[in-house]
Coordinates of C-alpha atoms and ligand atoms in Angstrom, one line a residue:
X111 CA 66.9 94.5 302.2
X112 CA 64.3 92.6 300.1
X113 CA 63.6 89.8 299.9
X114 CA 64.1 88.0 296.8
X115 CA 63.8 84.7 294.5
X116 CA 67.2 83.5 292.7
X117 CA 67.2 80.5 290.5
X118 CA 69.7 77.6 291.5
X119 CA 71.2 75.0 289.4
X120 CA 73.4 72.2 290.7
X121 CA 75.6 71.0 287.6
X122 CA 76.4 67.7 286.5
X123 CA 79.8 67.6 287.8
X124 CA 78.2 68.0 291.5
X125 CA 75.2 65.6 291.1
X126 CA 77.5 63.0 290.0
X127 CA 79.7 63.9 293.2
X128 CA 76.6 63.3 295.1
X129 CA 76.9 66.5 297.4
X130 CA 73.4 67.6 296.6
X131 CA 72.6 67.3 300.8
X132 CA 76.0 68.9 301.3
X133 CA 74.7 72.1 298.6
X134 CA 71.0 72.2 300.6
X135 CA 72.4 72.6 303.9
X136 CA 74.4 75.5 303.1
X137 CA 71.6 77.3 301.5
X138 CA 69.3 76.3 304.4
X139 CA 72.3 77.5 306.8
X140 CA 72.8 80.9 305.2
X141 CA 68.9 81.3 305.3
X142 CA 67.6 80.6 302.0
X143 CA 64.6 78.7 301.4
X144 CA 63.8 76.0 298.7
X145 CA 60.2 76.9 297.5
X146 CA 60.8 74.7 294.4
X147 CA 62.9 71.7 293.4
X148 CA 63.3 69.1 290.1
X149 CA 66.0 66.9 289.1
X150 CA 65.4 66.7 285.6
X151 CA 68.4 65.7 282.3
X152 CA 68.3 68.8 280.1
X153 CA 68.2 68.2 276.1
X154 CA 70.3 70.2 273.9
X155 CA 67.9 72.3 273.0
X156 CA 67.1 73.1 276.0
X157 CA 70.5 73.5 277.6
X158 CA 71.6 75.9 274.7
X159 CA 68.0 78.0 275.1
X160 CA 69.1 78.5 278.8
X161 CA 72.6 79.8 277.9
X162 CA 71.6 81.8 274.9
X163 CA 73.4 84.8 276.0
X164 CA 76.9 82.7 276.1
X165 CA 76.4 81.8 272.6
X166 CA 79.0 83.6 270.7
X167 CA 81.5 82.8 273.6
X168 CA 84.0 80.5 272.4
X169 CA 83.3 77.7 275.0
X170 CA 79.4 77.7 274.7
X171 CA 79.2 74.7 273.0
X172 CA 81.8 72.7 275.8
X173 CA 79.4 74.0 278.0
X174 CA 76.1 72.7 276.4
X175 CA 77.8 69.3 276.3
X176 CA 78.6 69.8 279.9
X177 CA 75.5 70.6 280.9
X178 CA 73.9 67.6 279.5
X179 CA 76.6 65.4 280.2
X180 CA 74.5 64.1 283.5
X181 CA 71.1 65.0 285.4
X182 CA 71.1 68.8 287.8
X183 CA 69.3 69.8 290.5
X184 CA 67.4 73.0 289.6
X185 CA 65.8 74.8 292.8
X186 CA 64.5 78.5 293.7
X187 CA 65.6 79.6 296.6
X188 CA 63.9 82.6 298.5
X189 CA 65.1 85.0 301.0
X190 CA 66.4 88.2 302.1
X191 CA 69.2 89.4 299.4
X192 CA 69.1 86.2 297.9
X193 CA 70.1 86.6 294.5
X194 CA 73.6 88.1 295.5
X195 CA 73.4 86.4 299.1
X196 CA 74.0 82.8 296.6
X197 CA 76.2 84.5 294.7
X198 CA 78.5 84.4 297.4
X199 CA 78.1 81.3 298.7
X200 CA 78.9 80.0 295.3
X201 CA 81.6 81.9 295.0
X202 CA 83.8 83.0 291.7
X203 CA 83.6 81.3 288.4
X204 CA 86.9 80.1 288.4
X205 CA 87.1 77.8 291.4
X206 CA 90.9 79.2 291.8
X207 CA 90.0 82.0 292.5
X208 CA 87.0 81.1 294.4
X209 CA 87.0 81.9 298.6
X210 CA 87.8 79.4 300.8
X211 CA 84.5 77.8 302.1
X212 CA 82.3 78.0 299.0
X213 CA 80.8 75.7 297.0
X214 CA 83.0 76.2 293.8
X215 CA 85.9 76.3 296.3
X216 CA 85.0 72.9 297.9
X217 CA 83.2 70.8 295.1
X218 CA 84.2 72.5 291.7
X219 CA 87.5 71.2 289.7
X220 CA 87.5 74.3 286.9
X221 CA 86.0 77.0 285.2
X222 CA 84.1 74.8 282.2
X223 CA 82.8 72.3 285.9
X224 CA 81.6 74.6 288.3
X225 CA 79.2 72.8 290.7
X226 CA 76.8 75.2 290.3
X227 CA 74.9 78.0 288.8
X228 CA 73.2 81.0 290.3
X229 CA 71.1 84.1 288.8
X230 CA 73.0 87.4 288.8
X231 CA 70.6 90.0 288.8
X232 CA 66.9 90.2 289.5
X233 CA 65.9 90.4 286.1
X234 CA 67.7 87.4 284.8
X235 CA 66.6 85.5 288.0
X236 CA 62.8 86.5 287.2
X237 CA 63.4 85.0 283.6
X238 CA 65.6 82.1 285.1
X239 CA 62.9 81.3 287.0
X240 CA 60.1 81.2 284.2
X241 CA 62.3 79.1 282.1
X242 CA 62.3 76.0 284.6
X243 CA 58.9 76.2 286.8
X244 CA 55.1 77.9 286.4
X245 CA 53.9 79.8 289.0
X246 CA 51.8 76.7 290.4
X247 CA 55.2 74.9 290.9
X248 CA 56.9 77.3 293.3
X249 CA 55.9 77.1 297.1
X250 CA 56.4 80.3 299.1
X251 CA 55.8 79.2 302.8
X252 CA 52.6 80.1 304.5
X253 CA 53.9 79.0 308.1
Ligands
UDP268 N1 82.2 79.1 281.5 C1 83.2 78.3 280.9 N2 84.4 78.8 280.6 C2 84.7 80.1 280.8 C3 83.7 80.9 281.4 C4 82.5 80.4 281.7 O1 82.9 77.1 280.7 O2 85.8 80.5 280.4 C5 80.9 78.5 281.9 C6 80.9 78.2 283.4 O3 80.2 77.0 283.5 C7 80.1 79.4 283.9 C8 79.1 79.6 282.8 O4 79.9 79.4 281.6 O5 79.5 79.1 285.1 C9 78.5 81.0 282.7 O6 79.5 82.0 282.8 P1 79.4 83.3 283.7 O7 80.5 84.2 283.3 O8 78.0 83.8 283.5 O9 79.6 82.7 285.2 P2 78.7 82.4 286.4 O10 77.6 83.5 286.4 O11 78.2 81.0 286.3 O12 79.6 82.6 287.6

């Protein structure tokens, strides 16, 4: 397996829950690597750039509101099958239907607030990336 870089966004709902340690350790556990962090409050504009592809979908705009509702956590995490490796520890959208012992499982309360947000393929994760950090900000480990 490769390894690989997956962007990693923890919502507003989960910030404001304070479980950003809680979200950490279970990367760290599963073996991913932070190698670049910032809390930052998106602006509309940016919040609707970074789900451009939902934009026809009928609850974009509750979800731009959502997403600058509060500050998030943004982080790329590294390692070995990463991008789908978070996936899974996130688990499904919907946190109904989401397996006992993720993250939407534990700390999400619906579909519109879902704790967090992960890249889905490597492409998307590669632009994901470049929308939130330059190369200068992301910190492979040397040791
Ligand atoms: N979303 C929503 N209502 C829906 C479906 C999706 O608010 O009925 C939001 C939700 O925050 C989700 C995001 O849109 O995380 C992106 O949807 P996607 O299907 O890409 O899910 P994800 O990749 O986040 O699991």
């Amino acid at each position: 397996m490769a390894v690989e870089r997956t962007l990693s966004i923890i919502k507003p709902d989960a910030v404001a829950k304070n479980v950003i340690g809680e979200i950490y350790s279970r990367f760290e556990h599963a073996g991913l690597k932070i190698i670049a962090a910032r809390m930052q409050h998106l602006s509309r504009e940016r919040a609707e750039a970074f789900y451009a592809v939902h934009s026809e979908r009928p609850f974009f705009k509750d979800l731009v509101s959502f997403m600058i509702s509060g500050p998030v956590m943004v982080q790329v995490l590294e390692g070995e099958n990463a991008i789908a490796l978070h996936r899974d520890i996130m688990g499904a959208t919907d946190p109904k239907k989401a397996d006992p012992g993720t993250i939407r499982a534990d700390f999400a309360d619906s579909i519109d607030e879902n704790a967090v947000h992960g890249s889905d393929s490597p492409d998307t994760a590669a632009q994901e990336i470049n929308f939130f950090f330059g190369p200068d900000e992301v910190c492979p480990r040397t040791r």
